[in-house]
Structures are given as structure tokens and as C-alpha cells.
Amino acid sequence: MSGELEHLAARLREFVRVRDWERFHTPKNLAMALAGEAGELVAEFQWLTAEESRNLDEDALRRVRAELGDVTLYLVRLADALGVDLAEAANAKLDDSERRYDPETYRGSARKAPPLTS
């Protein structure tokens, strides 16, 4: 990881260490916690129209911000526990998507690209 993500990962490591929570922060448990927090984020948007989701009131935006924080913390902690450079993984995924979704074919389209062949 680099920069701000590494700083955040280090803060999380220390937060966990001083509470003696390392034994609970297994990749399995972190992935499950991440999924739970992602579900809480999704729940904030459930039943909203597309327009309502773009124009959250102050209270809803505060709740969404908190859930985004939770998701981010668990994602960074999981990546750190596995030794994965999150920025590098995201950039590699974007590189793959750029190859799979050429602008000429997919501009304005929501369809899924076929898997890449080696």
C-alpha cells in the first residue's frame, strides 16, 4: 500500500494490537464483517429512487458517510492482513477493465463483457 492507505492500515494495526484483537481479525472474519458493513451501506439506499439516491439529505448523507467509513476500514484491514497492496490491486483491476471494455464497443452500454482469454 502507499501513502494514505498505508497510514490508515498502520493506524488500524495499532488499534487492533492495543486491544489484543489480532486473533479475531482473520481474513475470514474480516471478509464477513466487510460483507455485513456493505449490507448496512446498501440498506441506506434501499427503496430510494435513483434521483433520491443522488440527493441525500444531511442526515442520510451522515449515515452513508459512516457506513462508507466502516466498509473502508474493514477493506483496508483485510488487505493488510493478507499482505495485499490495495491501490495496486485496484489499479490492476482497472487495467483489466480497460482491456475488456473498449470505449468503441461499450460506450453508453451496461452490458457485461465476456471474460478475457489468455
mmCIF file of N, CA, C and O in Angstrom, residues 9-103:
data_model
loop_
_atom_site.group_PDB
_atom_site.id
_atom_site.type_symbol
_atom_site.label_atom_id
_atom_site.label_comp_id
_atom_site.label_asym_id
_atom_site.label_seq_id
_atom_site.Cartn_x
_atom_site.Cartn_y
_atom_site.Cartn_z
ATOM 1 N N ALA A 9 -3.772 1.805 7.287
ATOM 2 C CA ALA A 9 -3.511 0.409 7.659
ATOM 3 C C ALA A 9 -2.675 0.344 8.936
ATOM 4 O O ALA A 9 -2.946 -0.483 9.826
ATOM 5 N N ALA A 10 -1.684 1.205 9.056
ATOM 6 C CA ALA A 10 -0.840 1.225 10.255
ATOM 7 C C ALA A 10 -1.646 1.642 11.484
ATOM 8 O O ALA A 10 -1.497 1.059 12.562
ATOM 9 N N ARG A 11 -2.501 2.639 11.338
ATOM 10 C CA ARG A 11 -3.371 3.057 12.454
ATOM 11 C C ARG A 11 -4.284 1.911 12.877
ATOM 12 O O ARG A 11 -4.477 1.673 14.074
ATOM 13 N N LEU A 12 -4.837 1.206 11.892
ATOM 14 C CA LEU A 12 -5.721 0.073 12.202
ATOM 15 C C LEU A 12 -4.954 -1.040 12.908
ATOM 16 O O LEU A 12 -5.459 -1.632 13.871
ATOM 17 N N ARG A 13 -3.746 -1.346 12.414
ATOM 18 C CA ARG A 13 -2.916 -2.371 13.062
ATOM 19 C C ARG A 13 -2.706 -2.040 14.525
ATOM 20 O O ARG A 13 -2.822 -2.903 15.394
ATOM 21 N N GLU A 14 -2.370 -0.788 14.812
ATOM 22 C CA GLU A 14 -2.134 -0.366 16.194
ATOM 23 C C GLU A 14 -3.427 -0.413 17.007
ATOM 24 O O GLU A 14 -3.435 -0.849 18.162
ATOM 25 N N PHE A 15 -4.521 0.038 16.427
ATOM 26 C CA PHE A 15 -5.834 -0.003 17.087
ATOM 27 C C PHE A 15 -6.159 -1.427 17.508
ATOM 28 O O PHE A 15 -6.587 -1.679 18.641
ATOM 29 N N VAL A 16 -5.934 -2.367 16.611
ATOM 30 C CA VAL A 16 -6.212 -3.784 16.876
ATOM 31 C C VAL A 16 -5.220 -4.337 17.911
ATOM 32 O O VAL A 16 -5.603 -5.046 18.848
ATOM 33 N N ARG A 17 -3.957 -4.005 17.758
ATOM 34 C CA ARG A 17 -2.917 -4.530 18.648
ATOM 35 C C ARG A 17 -3.167 -4.158 20.101
ATOM 36 O O ARG A 17 -3.127 -5.004 20.981
ATOM 37 N N VAL A 18 -3.445 -2.871 20.361
ATOM 38 C CA VAL A 18 -3.599 -2.441 21.752
ATOM 39 C C VAL A 18 -4.859 -3.015 22.397
ATOM 40 O O VAL A 18 -4.971 -3.023 23.623
ATOM 41 N N ARG A 19 -5.773 -3.507 21.620
ATOM 42 C CA ARG A 19 -6.985 -4.145 22.142
ATOM 43 C C ARG A 19 -6.887 -5.667 22.152
ATOM 44 O O ARG A 19 -7.827 -6.343 22.529
ATOM 45 N N ASP A 20 -5.734 -6.190 21.685
ATOM 46 C CA ASP A 20 -5.496 -7.631 21.609
ATOM 47 C C ASP A 20 -6.590 -8.328 20.788
ATOM 48 O O ASP A 20 -7.137 -9.357 21.180
ATOM 49 N N TRP A 21 -6.866 -7.762 19.613
ATOM 50 C CA TRP A 21 -7.912 -8.308 18.735
ATOM 51 C C TRP A 21 -7.351 -9.063 17.541
ATOM 52 O O TRP A 21 -8.119 -9.522 16.688
ATOM 53 N N GLU A 22 -6.021 -9.197 17.451
ATOM 54 C CA GLU A 22 -5.432 -9.845 16.276
ATOM 55 C C GLU A 22 -6.045 -11.217 16.014
ATOM 56 O O GLU A 22 -6.310 -11.585 14.874
ATOM 57 N N ARG A 23 -6.284 -11.983 17.090
ATOM 58 C CA ARG A 23 -6.821 -13.343 16.918
ATOM 59 C C ARG A 23 -8.212 -13.350 16.288
ATOM 60 O O ARG A 23 -8.629 -14.340 15.709
ATOM 61 N N PHE A 24 -8.942 -12.249 16.404
ATOM 62 C CA PHE A 24 -10.279 -12.156 15.815
ATOM 63 C C PHE A 24 -10.235 -11.659 14.370
ATOM 64 O O PHE A 24 -11.183 -11.839 13.623
ATOM 65 N N HIS A 25 -9.151 -11.010 14.003
ATOM 66 C CA HIS A 25 -9.043 -10.395 12.682
ATOM 67 C C HIS A 25 -8.430 -11.350 11.657
ATOM 68 O O HIS A 25 -7.466 -11.024 10.970
ATOM 69 N N THR A 26 -9.047 -12.498 11.531
ATOM 70 C CA THR A 26 -8.645 -13.441 10.491
ATOM 71 C C THR A 26 -9.232 -12.975 9.168
ATOM 72 O O THR A 26 -10.233 -12.234 9.155
ATOM 73 N N PRO A 27 -8.644 -13.377 8.055
ATOM 74 C CA PRO A 27 -9.233 -12.989 6.768
ATOM 75 C C PRO A 27 -10.713 -13.367 6.656
ATOM 76 O O PRO A 27 -11.526 -12.567 6.172
ATOM 77 N N LYS A 28 -11.079 -14.544 7.131
ATOM 78 C CA LYS A 28 -12.490 -14.966 7.082
ATOM 79 C C LYS A 28 -13.379 -13.998 7.860
ATOM 80 O O LYS A 28 -14.399 -13.523 7.353
ATOM 81 N N ASN A 29 -12.988 -13.704 9.089
ATOM 82 C CA ASN A 29 -13.803 -12.819 9.916
ATOM 83 C C ASN A 29 -13.861 -11.401 9.351
ATOM 84 O O ASN A 29 -14.912 -10.749 9.388
ATOM 85 N N LEU A 30 -12.737 -10.931 8.835
ATOM 86 C CA LEU A 30 -12.725 -9.592 8.246
ATOM 87 C C LEU A 30 -13.589 -9.532 6.995
ATOM 88 O O LEU A 30 -14.308 -8.547 6.777
ATOM 89 N N ALA A 31 -13.539 -10.571 6.168
ATOM 90 C CA ALA A 31 -14.378 -10.601 4.962
ATOM 91 C C ALA A 31 -15.858 -10.628 5.343
ATOM 92 O O ALA A 31 -16.684 -9.945 4.715
ATOM 93 N N MET A 32 -16.192 -11.389 6.378
ATOM 94 C CA MET A 32 -17.587 -11.447 6.820
ATOM 95 C C MET A 32 -18.039 -10.095 7.374
ATOM 96 O O MET A 32 -19.159 -9.633 7.091
ATOM 97 N N ALA A 33 -17.175 -9.446 8.162
ATOM 98 C CA ALA A 33 -17.506 -8.127 8.704
ATOM 99 C C ALA A 33 -17.658 -7.105 7.577
ATOM 100 O O ALA A 33 -18.558 -6.258 7.607
ATOM 101 N N LEU A 34 -16.788 -7.207 6.572
ATOM 102 C CA LEU A 34 -16.871 -6.315 5.415
ATOM 103 C C LEU A 34 -18.214 -6.491 4.700
ATOM 104 O O LEU A 34 -18.875 -5.509 4.358
ATOM 105 N N ALA A 35 -18.614 -7.738 4.506
ATOM 106 C CA ALA A 35 -19.900 -8.001 3.847
ATOM 107 C C ALA A 35 -21.056 -7.432 4.668
ATOM 108 O O ALA A 35 -22.007 -6.858 4.111
ATOM 109 N N GLY A 36 -20.976 -7.578 5.981
ATOM 110 C CA GLY A 36 -22.028 -7.026 6.840
ATOM 111 C C GLY A 36 -22.109 -5.522 6.736
ATOM 112 O O GLY A 36 -23.205 -4.948 6.633
ATOM 113 N N GLU A 37 -20.956 -4.860 6.753
ATOM 114 C CA GLU A 37 -20.943 -3.402 6.640
ATOM 115 C C GLU A 37 -21.407 -2.943 5.259
ATOM 116 O O GLU A 37 -22.096 -1.935 5.136
ATOM 117 N N ALA A 38 -21.046 -3.695 4.221
ATOM 118 C CA ALA A 38 -21.528 -3.360 2.873
ATOM 119 C C ALA A 38 -23.052 -3.473 2.836
ATOM 120 O O ALA A 38 -23.728 -2.645 2.210
ATOM 121 N N GLY A 39 -23.590 -4.470 3.525
ATOM 122 C CA GLY A 39 -25.045 -4.612 3.608
ATOM 123 C C GLY A 39 -25.691 -3.425 4.304
ATOM 124 O O GLY A 39 -26.764 -2.963 3.896
ATOM 125 N N GLU A 40 -25.042 -2.928 5.355
ATOM 126 C CA GLU A 40 -25.575 -1.752 6.044
ATOM 127 C C GLU A 40 -25.541 -0.523 5.133
ATOM 128 O O GLU A 40 -26.458 0.300 5.161
ATOM 129 N N LEU A 41 -24.513 -0.413 4.304
ATOM 130 C CA LEU A 41 -24.440 0.682 3.332
ATOM 131 C C LEU A 41 -25.567 0.557 2.315
ATOM 132 O O LEU A 41 -26.269 1.531 2.023
ATOM 133 N N VAL A 42 -25.762 -0.640 1.801
ATOM 134 C CA VAL A 42 -26.834 -0.880 0.825
ATOM 135 C C VAL A 42 -28.196 -0.532 1.429
ATOM 136 O O VAL A 42 -29.058 0.059 0.759
ATOM 137 N N ALA A 43 -28.396 -0.881 2.702
ATOM 138 C CA ALA A 43 -29.678 -0.617 3.356
ATOM 139 C C ALA A 43 -30.016 0.873 3.372
ATOM 140 O O ALA A 43 -31.195 1.249 3.348
ATOM 141 N N GLU A 44 -29.005 1.724 3.391
ATOM 142 C CA GLU A 44 -29.252 3.165 3.372
ATOM 143 C C GLU A 44 -29.889 3.623 2.057
ATOM 144 O O GLU A 44 -30.544 4.662 2.008
ATOM 145 N N PHE A 45 -29.696 2.853 0.996
ATOM 146 C CA PHE A 45 -30.227 3.224 -0.321
ATOM 147 C C PHE A 45 -31.476 2.428 -0.709
ATOM 148 O O PHE A 45 -32.120 2.746 -1.707
ATOM 149 N N GLN A 46 -31.779 1.416 0.086
ATOM 150 C CA GLN A 46 -32.929 0.570 -0.243
ATOM 151 C C GLN A 46 -34.188 1.428 -0.326
ATOM 152 O O GLN A 46 -34.440 2.267 0.525
ATOM 153 N N TRP A 47 -34.956 1.200 -1.350
ATOM 154 C CA TRP A 47 -36.248 1.827 -1.611
ATOM 155 C C TRP A 47 -36.143 3.269 -2.096
ATOM 156 O O TRP A 47 -37.158 3.900 -2.346
ATOM 157 N N LEU A 48 -34.934 3.811 -2.217
ATOM 158 C CA LEU A 48 -34.810 5.154 -2.785
ATOM 159 C C LEU A 48 -34.868 5.072 -4.303
ATOM 160 O O LEU A 48 -34.417 4.100 -4.894
ATOM 161 N N THR A 49 -35.371 6.104 -4.924
ATOM 162 C CA THR A 49 -35.287 6.191 -6.373
ATOM 163 C C THR A 49 -33.854 6.574 -6.738
ATOM 164 O O THR A 49 -33.076 7.005 -5.875
ATOM 165 N N ALA A 50 -33.525 6.450 -8.010
ATOM 166 C CA ALA A 50 -32.191 6.859 -8.458
ATOM 167 C C ALA A 50 -31.952 8.329 -8.114
ATOM 168 O O ALA A 50 -30.865 8.696 -7.640
ATOM 169 N N GLU A 51 -32.938 9.156 -8.339
ATOM 170 C CA GLU A 51 -32.812 10.590 -8.056
ATOM 171 C C GLU A 51 -32.641 10.846 -6.565
ATOM 172 O O GLU A 51 -31.790 11.647 -6.153
ATOM 173 N N GLU A 52 -33.419 10.179 -5.725
ATOM 174 C CA GLU A 52 -33.285 10.345 -4.280
ATOM 175 C C GLU A 52 -31.894 9.921 -3.808
ATOM 176 O O GLU A 52 -31.313 10.548 -2.919
ATOM 177 N N SER A 53 -31.357 8.874 -4.419
ATOM 178 C CA SER A 53 -30.035 8.392 -4.010
ATOM 179 C C SER A 53 -28.929 9.392 -4.360
ATOM 180 O O SER A 53 -27.877 9.386 -3.737
ATOM 181 N N ARG A 54 -29.184 10.231 -5.355
ATOM 182 C CA ARG A 54 -28.213 11.255 -5.738
ATOM 183 C C ARG A 54 -28.329 12.518 -4.888
ATOM 184 O O ARG A 54 -27.443 13.374 -4.919
ATOM 185 N N ASN A 55 -29.423 12.663 -4.197
ATOM 186 C CA ASN A 55 -29.705 13.889 -3.438
ATOM 187 C C ASN A 55 -30.079 13.564 -1.997
ATOM 188 O O ASN A 55 -31.182 13.881 -1.547
ATOM 189 N N LEU A 56 -29.169 12.955 -1.276
ATOM 190 C CA LEU A 56 -29.430 12.569 0.108
ATOM 191 C C LEU A 56 -29.520 13.807 0.996
ATOM 192 O O LEU A 56 -28.764 14.765 0.818
ATOM 193 N N ASP A 57 -30.439 13.765 1.971
ATOM 194 C CA ASP A 57 -30.492 14.864 2.927
ATOM 195 C C ASP A 57 -29.303 14.736 3.886
ATOM 196 O O ASP A 57 -28.564 13.756 3.872
ATOM 197 N N GLU A 58 -29.104 15.739 4.698
ATOM 198 C CA GLU A 58 -27.931 15.802 5.569
ATOM 199 C C GLU A 58 -27.827 14.588 6.496
ATOM 200 O O GLU A 58 -26.745 14.033 6.690
ATOM 201 N N ASP A 59 -28.930 14.163 7.070
ATOM 202 C CA ASP A 59 -28.919 13.026 7.988
ATOM 203 C C ASP A 59 -28.575 11.731 7.256
ATOM 204 O O ASP A 59 -27.767 10.927 7.740
ATOM 205 N N ALA A 60 -29.178 11.519 6.094
ATOM 206 C CA ALA A 60 -28.886 10.311 5.309
ATOM 207 C C ALA A 60 -27.435 10.311 4.849
ATOM 208 O O ALA A 60 -26.757 9.273 4.894
ATOM 209 N N LEU A 61 -26.928 11.460 4.428
ATOM 210 C CA LEU A 61 -25.541 11.555 3.992
ATOM 211 C C LEU A 61 -24.584 11.268 5.156
ATOM 212 O O LEU A 61 -23.563 10.602 4.984
ATOM 213 N N ARG A 62 -24.926 11.697 6.354
ATOM 214 C CA ARG A 62 -24.122 11.406 7.540
ATOM 215 C C ARG A 62 -24.063 9.900 7.783
ATOM 216 O O ARG A 62 -23.004 9.335 8.042
ATOM 217 N N ARG A 63 -25.210 9.225 7.666
ATOM 218 C CA ARG A 63 -25.251 7.765 7.866
ATOM 219 C C ARG A 63 -24.466 7.043 6.771
ATOM 220 O O ARG A 63 -23.712 6.106 7.056
ATOM 221 N N VAL A 64 -24.612 7.472 5.528
ATOM 222 C CA VAL A 64 -23.878 6.864 4.411
ATOM 223 C C VAL A 64 -22.376 7.057 4.601
ATOM 224 O O VAL A 64 -21.590 6.125 4.401
ATOM 225 N N ARG A 65 -21.988 8.244 5.005
ATOM 226 C CA ARG A 65 -20.568 8.514 5.246
ATOM 227 C C ARG A 65 -20.005 7.575 6.312
ATOM 228 O O ARG A 65 -18.912 7.025 6.161
ATOM 229 N N ALA A 66 -20.758 7.354 7.387
ATOM 230 C CA ALA A 66 -20.318 6.447 8.452
ATOM 231 C C ALA A 66 -20.190 5.016 7.929
ATOM 232 O O ALA A 66 -19.218 4.315 8.243
ATOM 233 N N GLU A 67 -21.155 4.583 7.115
ATOM 234 C CA GLU A 67 -21.085 3.223 6.559
ATOM 235 C C GLU A 67 -19.936 3.090 5.563
ATOM 236 O O GLU A 67 -19.266 2.056 5.526
ATOM 237 N N LEU A 68 -19.689 4.120 4.776
ATOM 238 C CA LEU A 68 -18.530 4.099 3.873
ATOM 239 C C LEU A 68 -17.237 3.989 4.675
ATOM 240 O O LEU A 68 -16.312 3.272 4.281
ATOM 241 N N GLY A 69 -17.184 4.681 5.800
ATOM 242 C CA GLY A 69 -16.022 4.576 6.678
ATOM 243 C C GLY A 69 -15.837 3.159 7.188
ATOM 244 O O GLY A 69 -14.726 2.617 7.171
ATOM 245 N N ASP A 70 -16.927 2.529 7.629
ATOM 246 C CA ASP A 70 -16.854 1.148 8.112
ATOM 247 C C ASP A 70 -16.373 0.201 7.015
ATOM 248 O O ASP A 70 -15.497 -0.639 7.245
ATOM 249 N N VAL A 71 -16.951 0.324 5.827
ATOM 250 C CA VAL A 71 -16.559 -0.534 4.703
ATOM 251 C C VAL A 71 -15.074 -0.340 4.391
ATOM 252 O O VAL A 71 -14.332 -1.307 4.199
ATOM 253 N N THR A 72 -14.644 0.910 4.363
ATOM 254 C CA THR A 72 -13.248 1.206 4.052
ATOM 255 C C THR A 72 -12.313 0.605 5.100
ATOM 256 O O THR A 72 -11.296 -0.011 4.752
ATOM 257 N N LEU A 73 -12.650 0.770 6.362
ATOM 258 C CA LEU A 73 -11.794 0.235 7.423
ATOM 259 C C LEU A 73 -11.651 -1.278 7.329
ATOM 260 O O LEU A 73 -10.542 -1.808 7.441
ATOM 261 N N TYR A 74 -12.755 -1.980 7.130
ATOM 262 C CA TYR A 74 -12.664 -3.439 7.027
ATOM 263 C C TYR A 74 -11.930 -3.863 5.755
ATOM 264 O O TYR A 74 -11.173 -4.828 5.768
ATOM 265 N N LEU A 75 -12.122 -3.142 4.663
ATOM 266 C CA LEU A 75 -11.419 -3.476 3.421
ATOM 267 C C LEU A 75 -9.913 -3.273 3.574
ATOM 268 O O LEU A 75 -9.115 -4.139 3.191
ATOM 269 N N VAL A 76 -9.518 -2.156 4.147
ATOM 270 C CA VAL A 76 -8.096 -1.881 4.359
ATOM 271 C C VAL A 76 -7.507 -2.897 5.331
ATOM 272 O O VAL A 76 -6.401 -3.404 5.115
ATOM 273 N N ARG A 77 -8.230 -3.228 6.381
ATOM 274 C CA ARG A 77 -7.735 -4.203 7.362
ATOM 275 C C ARG A 77 -7.579 -5.579 6.731
ATOM 276 O O ARG A 77 -6.588 -6.278 6.972
ATOM 277 N N LEU A 78 -8.552 -5.993 5.910
ATOM 278 C CA LEU A 78 -8.481 -7.287 5.231
ATOM 279 C C LEU A 78 -7.282 -7.325 4.282
ATOM 280 O O LEU A 78 -6.514 -8.296 4.274
ATOM 281 N N ALA A 79 -7.112 -6.286 3.488
ATOM 282 C CA ALA A 79 -5.978 -6.236 2.558
ATOM 283 C C ALA A 79 -4.662 -6.299 3.335
ATOM 284 O O ALA A 79 -3.741 -7.031 2.955
ATOM 285 N N ASP A 80 -4.577 -5.572 4.425
ATOM 286 C CA ASP A 80 -3.369 -5.565 5.235
ATOM 287 C C ASP A 80 -3.110 -6.949 5.833
ATOM 288 O O ASP A 80 -1.973 -7.433 5.814
ATOM 289 N N ALA A 81 -4.147 -7.595 6.332
ATOM 290 C CA ALA A 81 -3.995 -8.930 6.922
ATOM 291 C C ALA A 81 -3.500 -9.942 5.897
ATOM 292 O O ALA A 81 -2.793 -10.893 6.240
ATOM 293 N N LEU A 82 -3.853 -9.736 4.634
ATOM 294 C CA LEU A 82 -3.453 -10.657 3.563
ATOM 295 C C LEU A 82 -2.179 -10.209 2.842
ATOM 296 O O LEU A 82 -1.693 -10.898 1.947
ATOM 297 N N GLY A 83 -1.659 -9.040 3.201
ATOM 298 C CA GLY A 83 -0.467 -8.529 2.536
ATOM 299 C C GLY A 83 -0.727 -8.067 1.121
ATOM 300 O O GLY A 83 0.166 -8.093 0.275
ATOM 301 N N VAL A 84 -1.945 -7.624 0.858
ATOM 302 C CA VAL A 84 -2.324 -7.153 -0.478
ATOM 303 C C VAL A 84 -2.211 -5.629 -0.514
ATOM 304 O O VAL A 84 -2.734 -4.947 0.365
ATOM 305 N N ASP A 85 -1.526 -5.128 -1.529
ATOM 306 C CA ASP A 85 -1.456 -3.691 -1.759
ATOM 307 C C ASP A 85 -2.761 -3.291 -2.440
ATOM 308 O O ASP A 85 -2.996 -3.613 -3.607
ATOM 309 N N LEU A 86 -3.617 -2.622 -1.692
ATOM 310 C CA LEU A 86 -4.963 -2.304 -2.171
ATOM 311 C C LEU A 86 -4.939 -1.401 -3.403
ATOM 312 O O LEU A 86 -5.679 -1.643 -4.361
ATOM 313 N N ALA A 87 -4.088 -0.391 -3.395
ATOM 314 C CA ALA A 87 -4.001 0.504 -4.558
ATOM 315 C C ALA A 87 -3.510 -0.260 -5.781
ATOM 316 O O ALA A 87 -4.026 -0.078 -6.890
ATOM 317 N N GLU A 88 -2.519 -1.128 -5.582
ATOM 318 C CA GLU A 88 -2.007 -1.930 -6.687
ATOM 319 C C GLU A 88 -3.083 -2.888 -7.226
ATOM 320 O O GLU A 88 -3.249 -3.021 -8.441
ATOM 321 N N ALA A 89 -3.836 -3.511 -6.331
ATOM 322 C CA ALA A 89 -4.904 -4.427 -6.754
ATOM 323 C C ALA A 89 -5.990 -3.677 -7.527
ATOM 324 O O ALA A 89 -6.479 -4.166 -8.551
ATOM 325 N N ALA A 90 -6.348 -2.493 -7.049
ATOM 326 C CA ALA A 90 -7.373 -1.704 -7.735
ATOM 327 C C ALA A 90 -6.893 -1.242 -9.105
ATOM 328 O O ALA A 90 -7.647 -1.281 -10.087
ATOM 329 N N ASN A 91 -5.635 -0.816 -9.189
ATOM 330 C CA ASN A 91 -5.095 -0.404 -10.483
ATOM 331 C C ASN A 91 -5.013 -1.567 -11.460
ATOM 332 O O ASN A 91 -5.319 -1.411 -12.647
ATOM 333 N N ALA A 92 -4.642 -2.748 -10.967
ATOM 334 C CA ALA A 92 -4.596 -3.935 -11.832
ATOM 335 C C ALA A 92 -5.996 -4.278 -12.337
ATOM 336 O O ALA A 92 -6.172 -4.632 -13.508
ATOM 337 N N LYS A 93 -6.989 -4.151 -11.479
ATOM 338 C CA LYS A 93 -8.371 -4.430 -11.887
ATOM 339 C C LYS A 93 -8.840 -3.410 -12.926
ATOM 340 O O LYS A 93 -9.512 -3.771 -13.906
ATOM 341 N N LEU A 94 -8.484 -2.147 -12.734
ATOM 342 C CA LEU A 94 -8.846 -1.115 -13.712
ATOM 343 C C LEU A 94 -8.150 -1.364 -15.043
ATOM 344 O O LEU A 94 -8.761 -1.209 -16.111
ATOM 345 N N ASP A 95 -6.884 -1.779 -14.997
ATOM 346 C CA ASP A 95 -6.162 -2.133 -16.235
ATOM 347 C C ASP A 95 -6.914 -3.239 -16.978
ATOM 348 O O ASP A 95 -7.095 -3.167 -18.200
ATOM 349 N N ASP A 96 -7.343 -4.256 -16.248
ATOM 350 C CA ASP A 96 -8.094 -5.367 -16.836
ATOM 351 C C ASP A 96 -9.407 -4.862 -17.447
ATOM 352 O O ASP A 96 -9.765 -5.236 -18.565
ATOM 353 N N SER A 97 -10.109 -4.002 -16.722
ATOM 354 C CA SER A 97 -11.379 -3.467 -17.226
ATOM 355 C C SER A 97 -11.177 -2.620 -18.472
ATOM 356 O O SER A 97 -11.999 -2.644 -19.392
ATOM 357 N N GLU A 98 -10.066 -1.883 -18.529
ATOM 358 C CA GLU A 98 -9.778 -1.090 -19.733
ATOM 359 C C GLU A 98 -9.567 -1.993 -20.944
ATOM 360 O O GLU A 98 -9.985 -1.642 -22.051
ATOM 361 N N ARG A 99 -8.971 -3.151 -20.733
ATOM 362 C CA ARG A 99 -8.795 -4.107 -21.838
ATOM 363 C C ARG A 99 -10.132 -4.747 -22.230
ATOM 364 O O ARG A 99 -10.394 -4.954 -23.411
ATOM 365 N N ARG A 100 -10.950 -5.069 -21.261
ATOM 366 C CA ARG A 100 -12.210 -5.765 -21.526
ATOM 367 C C ARG A 100 -13.295 -4.856 -22.103
ATOM 368 O O ARG A 100 -14.142 -5.318 -22.868
ATOM 369 N N TYR A 101 -13.315 -3.608 -21.691
ATOM 370 C CA TYR A 101 -14.390 -2.691 -22.076
ATOM 371 C C TYR A 101 -13.853 -1.556 -22.939
ATOM 372 O O TYR A 101 -13.711 -0.419 -22.486
ATOM 373 N N ASP A 102 -13.589 -1.863 -24.193
ATOM 374 C CA ASP A 102 -13.092 -0.802 -25.070
ATOM 375 C C ASP A 102 -14.208 0.219 -25.311
ATOM 376 O O ASP A 102 -15.380 -0.135 -25.433
ATOM 377 N N PRO A 103 -13.843 1.503 -25.351
ATOM 378 C CA PRO A 103 -14.848 2.566 -25.469
ATOM 379 C C PRO A 103 -15.712 2.464 -26.728
ATOM 380 O O PRO A 103 -16.905 2.777 -26.682
#
